PDB file of N, CA and C in Angstrom:
ATOM      1  N   MET A   1     118.940 131.008 184.688  1.00 58.00           N
ATOM      2  CA  MET A   1     119.742 130.189 183.796  1.00 58.00           C
ATOM      3  C   MET A   1     118.822 129.544 182.761  1.00 58.00           C
ATOM      4  N   GLU A   2     119.213 129.641 181.529  1.00 63.00           N
ATOM      5  CA  GLU A   2     118.451 129.035 180.439  1.00 63.00           C
ATOM      6  C   GLU A   2     119.244 127.861 179.875  1.00 63.00           C
ATOM      7  N   ILE A   3     118.615 126.691 179.824  1.00 66.00           N
ATOM      8  CA  ILE A   3     119.262 125.506 179.269  1.00 66.00           C
ATOM      9  C   ILE A   3     118.806 125.335 177.832  1.00 66.00           C
ATOM     10  N   LYS A   4     119.776 125.267 176.914  1.00 67.00           N
ATOM     11  CA  LYS A   4     119.464 125.086 175.498  1.00 67.00           C
ATOM     12  C   LYS A   4     119.946 123.715 175.050  1.00 67.00           C
ATOM     13  N   VAL A   5     119.129 123.055 174.258  1.00 66.00           N
ATOM     14  CA  VAL A   5     119.512 121.783 173.646  1.00 66.00           C
ATOM     15  C   VAL A   5     119.324 121.923 172.138  1.00 66.00           C
ATOM     16  N   ASN A   6     119.896 121.020 171.397  1.00 68.00           N
ATOM     17  CA  ASN A   6     119.794 121.011 169.928  1.00 68.00           C
ATOM     18  C   ASN A   6     120.397 122.248 169.276  1.00 68.00           C
ATOM     19  N   VAL A   7     121.425 122.844 169.867  1.00 78.00           N
ATOM     20  CA  VAL A   7     122.117 123.964 169.229  1.00 78.00           C
ATOM     21  C   VAL A   7     123.505 123.544 168.736  1.00 78.00           C
ATOM     22  N   TRP A   8     123.909 122.333 169.028  1.00 81.00           N
ATOM     23  CA  TRP A   8     125.193 121.825 168.580  1.00 81.00           C
ATOM     24  C   TRP A   8     125.086 121.361 167.130  1.00 81.00           C
ATOM     25  N   ARG A   9     126.166 121.545 166.358  1.00 83.00           N
ATOM     26  CA  ARG A   9     126.212 121.082 164.965  1.00 83.00           C
ATOM     27  C   ARG A   9     127.134 119.867 164.876  1.00 83.00           C
ATOM     28  N   GLN A  10     126.677 118.834 164.204  1.00 83.00           N
ATOM     29  CA  GLN A  10     127.547 117.686 163.996  1.00 83.00           C
ATOM     30  C   GLN A  10     128.539 118.039 162.898  1.00 83.00           C
ATOM     31  N   GLN A  11     129.823 117.870 163.185  1.00 82.00           N
ATOM     32  CA  GLN A  11     130.888 118.249 162.257  1.00 82.00           C
ATOM     33  C   GLN A  11     131.826 117.079 161.974  1.00 82.00           C
ATOM     34  N   SER A  12     131.322 115.877 162.081  1.00 81.00           N
ATOM     35  CA  SER A  12     132.146 114.686 161.889  1.00 81.00           C
ATOM     36  C   SER A  12     132.556 114.542 160.434  1.00 81.00           C
ATOM     37  N   ARG A  13     133.713 113.969 160.240  1.00 79.00           N
ATOM     38  CA  ARG A  13     134.189 113.663 158.893  1.00 79.00           C
ATOM     39  C   ARG A  13     133.904 112.191 158.604  1.00 79.00           C
ATOM     40  N   PRO A  14     133.395 111.883 157.415  1.00 82.00           N
ATOM     41  CA  PRO A  14     133.108 110.487 157.071  1.00 82.00           C
ATOM     42  C   PRO A  14     134.356 109.617 157.214  1.00 82.00           C
ATOM     43  N   GLY A  15     134.194 108.474 157.837  1.00 84.00           N
ATOM     44  CA  GLY A  15     135.297 107.539 157.999  1.00 84.00           C
ATOM     45  C   GLY A  15     136.252 107.862 159.128  1.00 84.00           C
ATOM     46  N   ALA A  16     135.987 108.909 159.899  1.00 81.00           N
ATOM     47  CA  ALA A  16     136.896 109.297 160.977  1.00 81.00           C
ATOM     48  C   ALA A  16     136.854 108.319 162.144  1.00 81.00           C
ATOM     49  N   GLY A  17     135.727 107.648 162.339  1.00 82.00           N
ATOM     50  CA  GLY A  17     135.627 106.691 163.433  1.00 82.00           C
ATOM     51  C   GLY A  17     135.164 107.294 164.742  1.00 82.00           C
ATOM     52  N   TYR A  18     134.830 108.562 164.747  1.00 81.00           N
ATOM     53  CA  TYR A  18     134.321 109.218 165.952  1.00 81.00           C
ATOM     54  C   TYR A  18     133.393 110.352 165.541  1.00 81.00           C
ATOM     55  N   THR A  19     132.619 110.839 166.488  1.00 81.00           N
ATOM     56  CA  THR A  19     131.654 111.896 166.221  1.00 81.00           C
ATOM     57  C   THR A  19     132.161 113.212 166.789  1.00 81.00           C
ATOM     58  N   VAL A  20     132.039 114.282 166.013  1.00 83.00           N
ATOM     59  CA  VAL A  20     132.480 115.613 166.435  1.00 83.00           C
ATOM     60  C   VAL A  20     131.279 116.546 166.424  1.00 83.00           C
ATOM     61  N   TYR A  21     131.125 117.313 167.494  1.00 82.00           N
ATOM     62  CA  TYR A  21     130.074 118.327 167.574  1.00 82.00           C
ATOM     63  C   TYR A  21     130.727 119.671 167.837  1.00 82.00           C
ATOM     64  N   GLY A  22     130.144 120.736 167.298  1.00 81.00           N
ATOM     65  CA  GLY A  22     130.680 122.077 167.491  1.00 81.00           C
ATOM     66  C   GLY A  22     129.601 123.050 167.908  1.00 81.00           C
ATOM     67  N   LEU A  23     130.027 124.072 168.636  1.00 75.00           N
ATOM     68  CA  LEU A  23     129.112 125.107 169.101  1.00 75.00           C
ATOM     69  C   LEU A  23     129.890 126.404 169.190  1.00 75.00           C
ATOM     70  N   CYS A  24     129.328 127.468 168.659  1.00 67.00           N
ATOM     71  CA  CYS A  24     129.968 128.776 168.762  1.00 67.00           C
ATOM     72  C   CYS A  24     128.913 129.772 169.208  1.00 67.00           C
ATOM     73  N   GLU A  25     128.772 129.945 170.497  1.00 61.00           N
ATOM     74  CA  GLU A  25     127.792 130.867 171.074  1.00 61.00           C
ATOM     75  C   GLU A  25     128.481 131.785 172.072  1.00 61.00           C
ATOM     76  N   ALA A  26     129.719 132.182 171.788  1.00 53.00           N
ATOM     77  CA  ALA A  26     130.500 132.957 172.743  1.00 53.00           C
ATOM     78  C   ALA A  26     129.843 134.274 173.106  1.00 53.00           C
ATOM     79  N   SER A  27     129.121 134.894 172.190  1.00 52.00           N
ATOM     80  CA  SER A  27     128.515 136.192 172.477  1.00 52.00           C
ATOM     81  C   SER A  27     127.408 136.087 173.516  1.00 52.00           C
ATOM     82  N   ASN A  28     126.872 134.888 173.744  1.00 48.00           N
ATOM     83  CA  ASN A  28     125.793 134.703 174.707  1.00 48.00           C
ATOM     84  C   ASN A  28     126.286 134.207 176.059  1.00 48.00           C
ATOM     85  N   ALA A  29     127.596 134.022 176.217  1.00 49.00           N
ATOM     86  CA  ALA A  29     128.120 133.436 177.445  1.00 49.00           C
ATOM     87  C   ALA A  29     127.792 134.265 178.677  1.00 49.00           C
ATOM     88  N   SER A  30     127.673 135.574 178.541  1.00 52.00           N
ATOM     89  CA  SER A  30     127.419 136.427 179.700  1.00 52.00           C
ATOM     90  C   SER A  30     125.972 136.359 180.163  1.00 52.00           C
ATOM     91  N   LYS A  31     125.088 135.751 179.399  1.00 63.00           N
ATOM     92  CA  LYS A  31     123.673 135.679 179.763  1.00 63.00           C
ATOM     93  C   LYS A  31     123.361 134.504 180.678  1.00 63.00           C
ATOM     94  N   GLY A  32     124.360 133.736 181.059  1.00 65.00           N
ATOM     95  CA  GLY A  32     124.140 132.598 181.931  1.00 65.00           C
ATOM     96  C   GLY A  32     123.469 131.418 181.257  1.00 65.00           C
ATOM     97  N   GLU A  33     123.611 131.309 179.949  1.00 71.00           N
ATOM     98  CA  GLU A  33     122.988 130.208 179.222  1.00 71.00           C
ATOM     99  C   GLU A  33     123.840 128.948 179.350  1.00 71.00           C
ATOM    100  N   GLU A  34     123.190 127.813 179.325  1.00 75.00           N
ATOM    101  CA  GLU A  34     123.848 126.515 179.368  1.00 75.00           C
ATOM    102  C   GLU A  34     123.532 125.803 178.061  1.00 75.00           C
ATOM    103  N   PHE A  35     124.527 125.188 177.446  1.00 77.00           N
ATOM    104  CA  PHE A  35     124.345 124.489 176.178  1.00 77.00           C
ATOM    105  C   PHE A  35     124.623 123.006 176.400  1.00 77.00           C
ATOM    106  N   TRP A  36     123.571 122.200 176.446  1.00 80.00           N
ATOM    107  CA  TRP A  36     123.679 120.784 176.761  1.00 80.00           C
ATOM    108  C   TRP A  36     123.743 119.965 175.480  1.00 80.00           C
ATOM    109  N   LEU A  37     124.637 118.991 175.473  1.00 80.00           N
ATOM    110  CA  LEU A  37     124.742 118.027 174.380  1.00 80.00           C
ATOM    111  C   LEU A  37     124.436 116.654 174.964  1.00 80.00           C
ATOM    112  N   PHE A  38     123.353 116.044 174.520  1.00 79.00           N
ATOM    113  CA  PHE A  38     122.957 114.730 175.015  1.00 79.00           C
ATOM    114  C   PHE A  38     123.462 113.663 174.064  1.00 79.00           C
ATOM    115  N   GLY A  39     124.161 112.692 174.600  1.00 76.00           N
ATOM    116  CA  GLY A  39     124.627 111.580 173.793  1.00 76.00           C
ATOM    117  C   GLY A  39     123.581 110.492 173.723  1.00 76.00           C
ATOM    118  N   PRO A  40     123.816 109.518 172.886  1.00 74.00           N
ATOM    119  CA  PRO A  40     122.848 108.420 172.778  1.00 74.00           C
ATOM    120  C   PRO A  40     122.875 107.562 174.042  1.00 74.00           C
ATOM    121  N   LEU A  41     121.767 106.917 174.318  1.00 74.00           N
ATOM    122  CA  LEU A  41     121.739 105.968 175.429  1.00 74.00           C
ATOM    123  C   LEU A  41     122.584 104.758 175.064  1.00 74.00           C
ATOM    124  N   ILE A  42     123.316 104.266 176.017  1.00 75.00           N
ATOM    125  CA  ILE A  42     124.169 103.104 175.803  1.00 75.00           C
ATOM    126  C   ILE A  42     123.529 101.918 176.515  1.00 75.00           C
ATOM    127  N   PRO A  43     123.100 100.892 175.775  1.00 77.00           N
ATOM    128  CA  PRO A  43     122.500  99.736 176.443  1.00 77.00           C
ATOM    129  C   PRO A  43     123.549  99.010 177.282  1.00 77.00           C
ATOM    130  N   LEU A  44     123.285  98.858 178.552  1.00 78.00           N
ATOM    131  CA  LEU A  44     124.257  98.241 179.452  1.00 78.00           C
ATOM    132  C   LEU A  44     124.155  96.724 179.483  1.00 78.00           C
ATOM    133  N   ASP A  45     122.955  96.207 179.299  1.00 79.00           N
ATOM    134  CA  ASP A  45     122.742  94.762 179.365  1.00 79.00           C
ATOM    135  C   ASP A  45     123.453  94.186 180.593  1.00 79.00           C
ATOM    136  N   ARG A  46     124.502  93.412 180.361  1.00 80.00           N
ATOM    137  CA  ARG A  46     125.223  92.788 181.480  1.00 80.00           C
ATOM    138  C   ARG A  46     126.581  93.442 181.732  1.00 80.00           C
ATOM    139  N   ALA A  47     126.769  94.657 181.265  1.00 77.00           N
ATOM    140  CA  ALA A  47     128.062  95.335 181.423  1.00 77.00           C
ATOM    141  C   ALA A  47     128.375  95.573 182.896  1.00 77.00           C
ATOM    142  N   LEU A  48     129.628  95.369 183.273  1.00 81.00           N
ATOM    143  CA  LEU A  48     130.065  95.639 184.637  1.00 81.00           C
ATOM    144  C   LEU A  48     130.586  97.057 184.782  1.00 81.00           C
ATOM    145  N   SER A  49     131.066  97.624 183.680  1.00 82.00           N
ATOM    146  CA  SER A  49     131.555  99.003 183.722  1.00 82.00           C
ATOM    147  C   SER A  49     131.429  99.616 182.332  1.00 82.00           C
ATOM    148  N   VAL A  50     131.416 100.938 182.297  1.00 78.00           N
ATOM    149  CA  VAL A  50     131.346 101.690 181.048  1.00 78.00           C
ATOM    150  C   VAL A  50     132.461 102.721 181.075  1.00 78.00           C
ATOM    151  N   HIS A  51     133.224 102.811 180.014  1.00 79.00           N
ATOM    152  CA  HIS A  51     134.300 103.796 179.910  1.00 79.00           C
ATOM    153  C   HIS A  51     133.930 104.794 178.822  1.00 79.00           C
ATOM    154  N   MET A  52     134.056 106.066 179.130  1.00 76.00           N
ATOM    155  CA  MET A  52     133.715 107.116 178.179  1.00 76.00           C
ATOM    156  C   MET A  52     134.936 108.014 178.006  1.00 76.00           C
ATOM    157  N   GLN A  53     135.269 108.327 176.771  1.00 79.00           N
ATOM    158  CA  GLN A  53     136.386 109.216 176.489  1.00 79.00           C
ATOM    159  C   GLN A  53     135.849 110.454 175.800  1.00 79.00           C
ATOM    160  N   VAL A  54     136.214 111.628 176.316  1.00 78.00           N
ATOM    161  CA  VAL A  54     135.798 112.899 175.728  1.00 78.00           C
ATOM    162  C   VAL A  54     137.051 113.666 175.347  1.00 78.00           C
ATOM    163  N   ASN A  55     137.213 113.943 174.077  1.00 77.00           N
ATOM    164  CA  ASN A  55     138.291 114.811 173.607  1.00 77.00           C
ATOM    165  C   ASN A  55     137.669 116.154 173.283  1.00 77.00           C
ATOM    166  N   PHE A  56     138.305 117.222 173.686  1.00 76.00           N
ATOM    167  CA  PHE A  56     137.720 118.529 173.452  1.00 76.00           C
ATOM    168  C   PHE A  56     138.783 119.542 173.049  1.00 76.00           C
ATOM    169  N   MET A  57     138.324 120.582 172.388  1.00 74.00           N
ATOM    170  CA  MET A  57     139.198 121.677 171.998  1.00 74.00           C
ATOM    171  C   MET A  57     138.415 122.968 172.203  1.00 74.00           C
ATOM    172  N   MET A  58     139.049 123.940 172.818  1.00 70.00           N
ATOM    173  CA  MET A  58     138.405 125.235 173.019  1.00 70.00           C
ATOM    174  C   MET A  58     139.362 126.328 172.587  1.00 70.00           C
ATOM    175  N   ARG A  59     138.809 127.361 172.013  1.00 66.00           N
ATOM    176  CA  ARG A  59     139.619 128.549 171.752  1.00 66.00           C
ATOM    177  C   ARG A  59     139.813 129.274 173.068  1.00 66.00           C
ATOM    178  N   SER A  60     140.938 129.934 173.219  1.00 64.00           N
ATOM    179  CA  SER A  60     141.134 130.703 174.447  1.00 64.00           C
ATOM    180  C   SER A  60     140.304 131.974 174.387  1.00 64.00           C
ATOM    181  N   CYS A  61     139.961 132.493 175.541  1.00 62.00           N
ATOM    182  CA  CYS A  61     139.168 133.724 175.589  1.00 62.00           C
ATOM    183  C   CYS A  61     139.911 134.872 174.907  1.00 62.00           C
ATOM    184  N   ALA A  62     141.210 134.933 175.102  1.00 64.00           N
ATOM    185  CA  ALA A  62     141.983 136.021 174.498  1.00 64.00           C
ATOM    186  C   ALA A  62     141.887 135.974 172.976  1.00 64.00           C
ATOM    187  N   ASP A  63     141.997 134.782 172.392  1.00 61.00           N
ATOM    188  CA  ASP A  63     141.885 134.652 170.938  1.00 61.00           C
ATOM    189  C   ASP A  63     140.509 135.079 170.459  1.00 61.00           C
ATOM    190  N   ARG A  64     139.470 134.686 171.181  1.00 55.00           N
ATOM    191  CA  ARG A  64     138.107 135.021 170.778  1.00 55.00           C
ATOM    192  C   ARG A  64     137.882 136.524 170.844  1.00 55.00           C
ATOM    193  N   GLU A  65     138.354 137.171 171.895  1.00 52.00           N
ATOM    194  CA  GLU A  65     138.127 138.609 172.045  1.00 52.00           C
ATOM    195  C   GLU A  65     138.850 139.406 170.963  1.00 52.00           C
ATOM    196  N   ILE A  66     140.017 138.954 170.572  1.00 48.00           N
ATOM    197  CA  ILE A  66     140.735 139.636 169.495  1.00 48.00           C
ATOM    198  C   ILE A  66     140.008 139.420 168.170  1.00 48.00           C
ATOM    199  N   ALA A  67     139.532 138.189 167.948  1.00 48.00           N
ATOM    200  CA  ALA A  67     138.900 137.860 166.669  1.00 48.00           C
ATOM    201  C   ALA A  67     137.564 138.564 166.477  1.00 48.00           C
ATOM    202  N   ASP A  68     136.721 138.617 167.518  1.00 50.00           N
ATOM    203  CA  ASP A  68     135.392 139.199 167.297  1.00 50.00           C
ATOM    204  C   ASP A  68     135.280 140.645 167.761  1.00 50.00           C
ATOM    205  N   GLY A  69     136.245 141.137 168.522  1.00 53.00           N
ATOM    206  CA  GLY A  69     136.263 142.546 168.908  1.00 53.00           C
ATOM    207  C   GLY A  69     135.180 142.976 169.871  1.00 53.00           C
ATOM    208  N   ARG A  70     134.406 142.036 170.402  1.00 53.00           N
ATOM    209  CA  ARG A  70     133.305 142.400 171.291  1.00 53.00           C
ATOM    210  C   ARG A  70     133.674 142.352 172.760  1.00 53.00           C
ATOM    211  N   GLY A  71     134.787 141.709 173.096  1.00 53.00           N
ATOM    212  CA  GLY A  71     135.137 141.581 174.504  1.00 53.00           C
ATOM    213  C   GLY A  71     134.119 140.726 175.227  1.00 53.00           C
ATOM    214  N   GLY A  72     133.790 141.097 176.450  1.00 52.00           N
ATOM    215  CA  GLY A  72     132.772 140.361 177.195  1.00 52.00           C
ATOM    216  C   GLY A  72     133.359 139.211 177.976  1.00 52.00           C
ATOM    217  N   THR A  73     132.513 138.294 178.371  1.00 56.00           N
ATOM    218  CA  THR A  73     132.959 137.169 179.176  1.00 56.00           C
ATOM    219  C   THR A  73     133.106 135.927 178.316  1.00 56.00           C
ATOM    220  N   CYS A  74     133.867 134.995 178.830  1.00 60.00           N
ATOM    221  CA  CYS A  74     134.124 133.757 178.103  1.00 60.00           C
ATOM    222  C   CYS A  74     134.358 132.654 179.129  1.00 60.00           C
ATOM    223  N   ARG A  75     133.732 131.506 178.925  1.00 62.00           N
ATOM    224  CA  ARG A  75     133.966 130.354 179.795  1.00 62.00           C
ATOM    225  C   ARG A  75     134.896 129.394 179.076  1.00 62.00           C
ATOM    226  N   GLU A  76     135.952 129.005 179.740  1.00 63.00           N
ATOM    227  CA  GLU A  76     136.891 128.039 179.179  1.00 63.00           C
ATOM    228  C   GLU A  76     136.825 126.735 179.962  1.00 63.00           C
ATOM    229  N   ASN A  77     135.641 126.325 180.322  1.00 68.00           N
ATOM    230  CA  ASN A  77     135.485 125.071 181.042  1.00 68.00           C
ATOM    231  C   ASN A  77     134.184 124.408 180.624  1.00 68.00           C
ATOM    232  N   PHE A  78     134.036 123.166 181.013  1.00 72.00           N
ATOM    233  CA  PHE A  78     132.786 122.470 180.746  1.00 72.00           C
ATOM    234  C   PHE A  78     132.565 121.445 181.846  1.00 72.00           C
ATOM    235  N   ASP A  79     131.342 121.030 182.001  1.00 76.00           N
ATOM    236  CA  ASP A  79     130.968 120.028 182.987  1.00 76.00           C
ATOM    237  C   ASP A  79     130.485 118.781 182.258  1.00 76.00           C
ATOM    238  N   VAL A  80     130.718 117.634 182.851  1.00 77.00           N
ATOM    239  CA  VAL A  80     130.224 116.373 182.315  1.00 77.00           C
ATOM    240  C   VAL A  80     129.219 115.813 183.311  1.00 77.00           C
ATOM    241  N   PHE A  81     128.064 115.454 182.817  1.00 76.00           N
ATOM    242  CA  PHE A  81     127.009 114.887 183.651  1.00 76.00           C
ATOM    243  C   PHE A  81     126.661 113.521 183.097  1.00 76.00           C
ATOM    244  N   LEU A  82     126.731 112.518 183.926  1.00 74.00           N
ATOM    245  CA  LEU A  82     126.427 111.154 183.519  1.00 74.00           C
ATOM    246  C   LEU A  82     125.293 110.650 184.390  1.00 74.00           C
ATOM    247  N   GLN A  83     124.279 110.097 183.771  1.00 73.00           N
ATOM    248  CA  GLN A  83     123.132 109.614 184.526  1.00 73.00           C
ATOM    249  C   GLN A  83     122.667 108.295 183.941  1.00 73.00           C
ATOM    250  N   GLN A  84     122.409 107.334 184.796  1.00 69.00           N
ATOM    251  CA  GLN A  84     121.889 106.044 184.346  1.00 69.00           C
ATOM    252  C   GLN A  84     120.371 106.109 184.360  1.00 69.00           C
ATOM    253  N   GLU A  85     119.781 105.837 183.221  1.00 63.00           N
ATOM    254  CA  GLU A  85     118.322 105.889 183.078  1.00 63.00           C
ATOM    255  C   GLU A  85     117.843 104.691 182.285  1.00 63.00           C
ATOM    256  N   THR A  86     116.563 104.438 182.349  1.00 57.00           N
ATOM    257  CA  THR A  86     115.991 103.345 181.573  1.00 57.00           C
ATOM    258  C   THR A  86     115.519 103.814 180.207  1.00 57.00           C
ATOM    259  N   ARG A  87     115.088 105.078 180.113  1.00 54.00           N
ATOM    260  CA  ARG A  87     114.627 105.636 178.837  1.00 54.00           C
ATOM    261  C   ARG A  87     115.093 107.083 178.736  1.00 54.00           C
ATOM    262  N   ARG A  88     115.302 107.567 177.519  1.00 50.00           N
ATOM    263  CA  ARG A  88     115.718 108.952 177.320  1.00 50.00           C
ATOM    264  C   ARG A  88     114.679 109.928 177.853  1.00 50.00           C
ATOM    265  N   SER A  89     113.402 109.602 177.765  1.00 52.00           N
ATOM    266  CA  SER A  89     112.361 110.516 178.226  1.00 52.00           C
ATOM    267  C   SER A  89     112.400 110.717 179.740  1.00 52.00           C
ATOM    268  N   ASP A  90     113.145 109.857 180.467  1.00 49.00           N
ATOM    269  CA  ASP A  90     113.264 110.024 181.914  1.00 49.00           C
ATOM    270  C   ASP A  90     114.097 111.247 182.280  1.00 49.00           C
ATOM    271  N   MET A  91     114.888 111.752 181.343  1.00 50.00           N
ATOM    272  CA  MET A  91     115.790 112.869 181.619  1.00 50.00           C
ATOM    273  C   MET A  91     115.053 114.179 181.425  1.00 50.00           C
ATOM    274  N   ASP A  92     114.789 114.878 182.489  1.00 53.00           N
ATOM    275  CA  ASP A  92     114.108 116.166 182.439  1.00 53.00           C
ATOM    276  C   ASP A  92     115.139 117.247 182.740  1.00 53.00           C
ATOM    277  N   ALA A  93     115.467 118.064 181.759  1.00 52.00           N
ATOM    278  CA  ALA A  93     116.524 119.068 181.914  1.00 52.00           C
ATOM    279  C   ALA A  93     116.241 120.036 183.052  1.00 52.00           C
ATOM    280  N   THR A  94     114.996 120.262 183.400  1.00 52.00           N
ATOM    281  CA  THR A  94     114.694 121.196 184.481  1.00 52.00           C
ATOM    282  C   THR A  94     115.040 120.618 185.846  1.00 52.00           C
ATOM    283  N   GLU A  95     115.238 119.297 185.928  1.00 55.00           N
ATOM    284  CA  GLU A  95     115.552 118.666 187.197  1.00 55.00           C
ATOM    285  C   GLU A  95     117.025 118.310 187.332  1.00 55.00           C
ATOM    286  N   VAL A  96     117.856 118.645 186.354  1.00 53.00           N
ATOM    287  CA  VAL A  96     119.270 118.310 186.395  1.00 53.00           C
ATOM    288  C   VAL A  96     119.978 119.260 187.349  1.00 53.00           C
ATOM    289  N   PRO A  97     120.666 118.739 188.369  1.00 55.00           N
ATOM    290  CA  PRO A  97     121.360 119.624 189.307  1.00 55.00           C
ATOM    291  C   PRO A  97     122.584 120.260 188.658  1.00 55.00           C
ATOM    292  N   GLN A  98     122.935 121.455 189.090  1.00 56.00           N
ATOM    293  CA  GLN A  98     124.122 122.137 188.574  1.00 56.00           C
ATOM    294  C   GLN A  98     125.360 121.442 189.117  1.00 56.00           C
ATOM    295  N   ILE A  99     126.299 121.135 188.257  1.00 54.00           N
ATOM    296  CA  ILE A  99     127.549 120.504 188.651  1.00 54.00           C
ATOM    297  C   ILE A  99     128.660 121.491 188.342  1.00 54.00           C
ATOM    298  N   GLU A 100     129.395 121.901 189.354  1.00 57.00           N
ATOM    299  CA  GLU A 100     130.458 122.883 189.168  1.00 57.00           C
ATOM    300  C   GLU A 100     131.696 122.218 188.580  1.00 57.00           C
ATOM    301  N   ALA A 101     132.368 122.921 187.696  1.00 55.00           N
ATOM    302  CA  ALA A 101     133.609 122.423 187.103  1.00 55.00           C
ATOM    303  C   ALA A 101     134.692 122.395 188.169  1.00 55.00           C
ATOM    304  N   ARG A 102     135.517 121.376 188.146  1.00 55.00           N
ATOM    305  CA  ARG A 102     136.605 121.245 189.110  1.00 55.00           C
ATOM    306  C   ARG A 102     137.891 121.890 188.599  1.00 55.00           C
ATOM    307  N   SER A 103     137.955 122.157 187.303  1.00 51.00           N
ATOM    308  CA  SER A 103     139.164 122.719 186.709  1.00 51.00           C
ATOM    309  C   SER A 103     138.785 123.783 185.701  1.00 51.00           C
ATOM    310  N   THR A 104     139.674 124.728 185.507  1.00 51.00           N
ATOM    311  CA  THR A 104     139.513 125.729 184.466  1.00 51.00           C
ATOM    312  C   THR A 104     140.621 125.517 183.458  1.00 51.00           C
ATOM    313  N   PHE A 105     140.273 125.484 182.196  1.00 46.00           N
ATOM    314  CA  PHE A 105     141.235 125.243 181.133  1.00 46.00           C
ATOM    315  C   PHE A 105     141.602 126.570 180.502  1.00 46.00           C
ATOM    316  N   THR A 106     142.896 126.854 180.424  1.00 44.00           N
ATOM    317  CA  THR A 106     143.348 128.103 179.802  1.00 44.00           C
ATOM    318  C   THR A 106     144.292 127.823 178.670  1.00 44.00           C
TER     319      THR A 106
END
């Protein structure tokens, strides 16, 4: 498994009030590659809880296969990994355990 970082493109619209990232690497899905998107560290200070909202959109595999004509495999799921750290440099991608998705989105 190869973990890739910094392959996401920021696609936010000015004034939207939220950040949008995009990735289109469907042709590489069969190689077992992982595409990680790291968010900014959130200073907790005296916070008792943190709430995170993730909105996502995925093309269906059927739509992708018709559009690009290559067939192959397609993943329609994603995993969320949350870790409390003191510094960003504490996060070593080679030590991150694999977290299996609990749901498949179709």
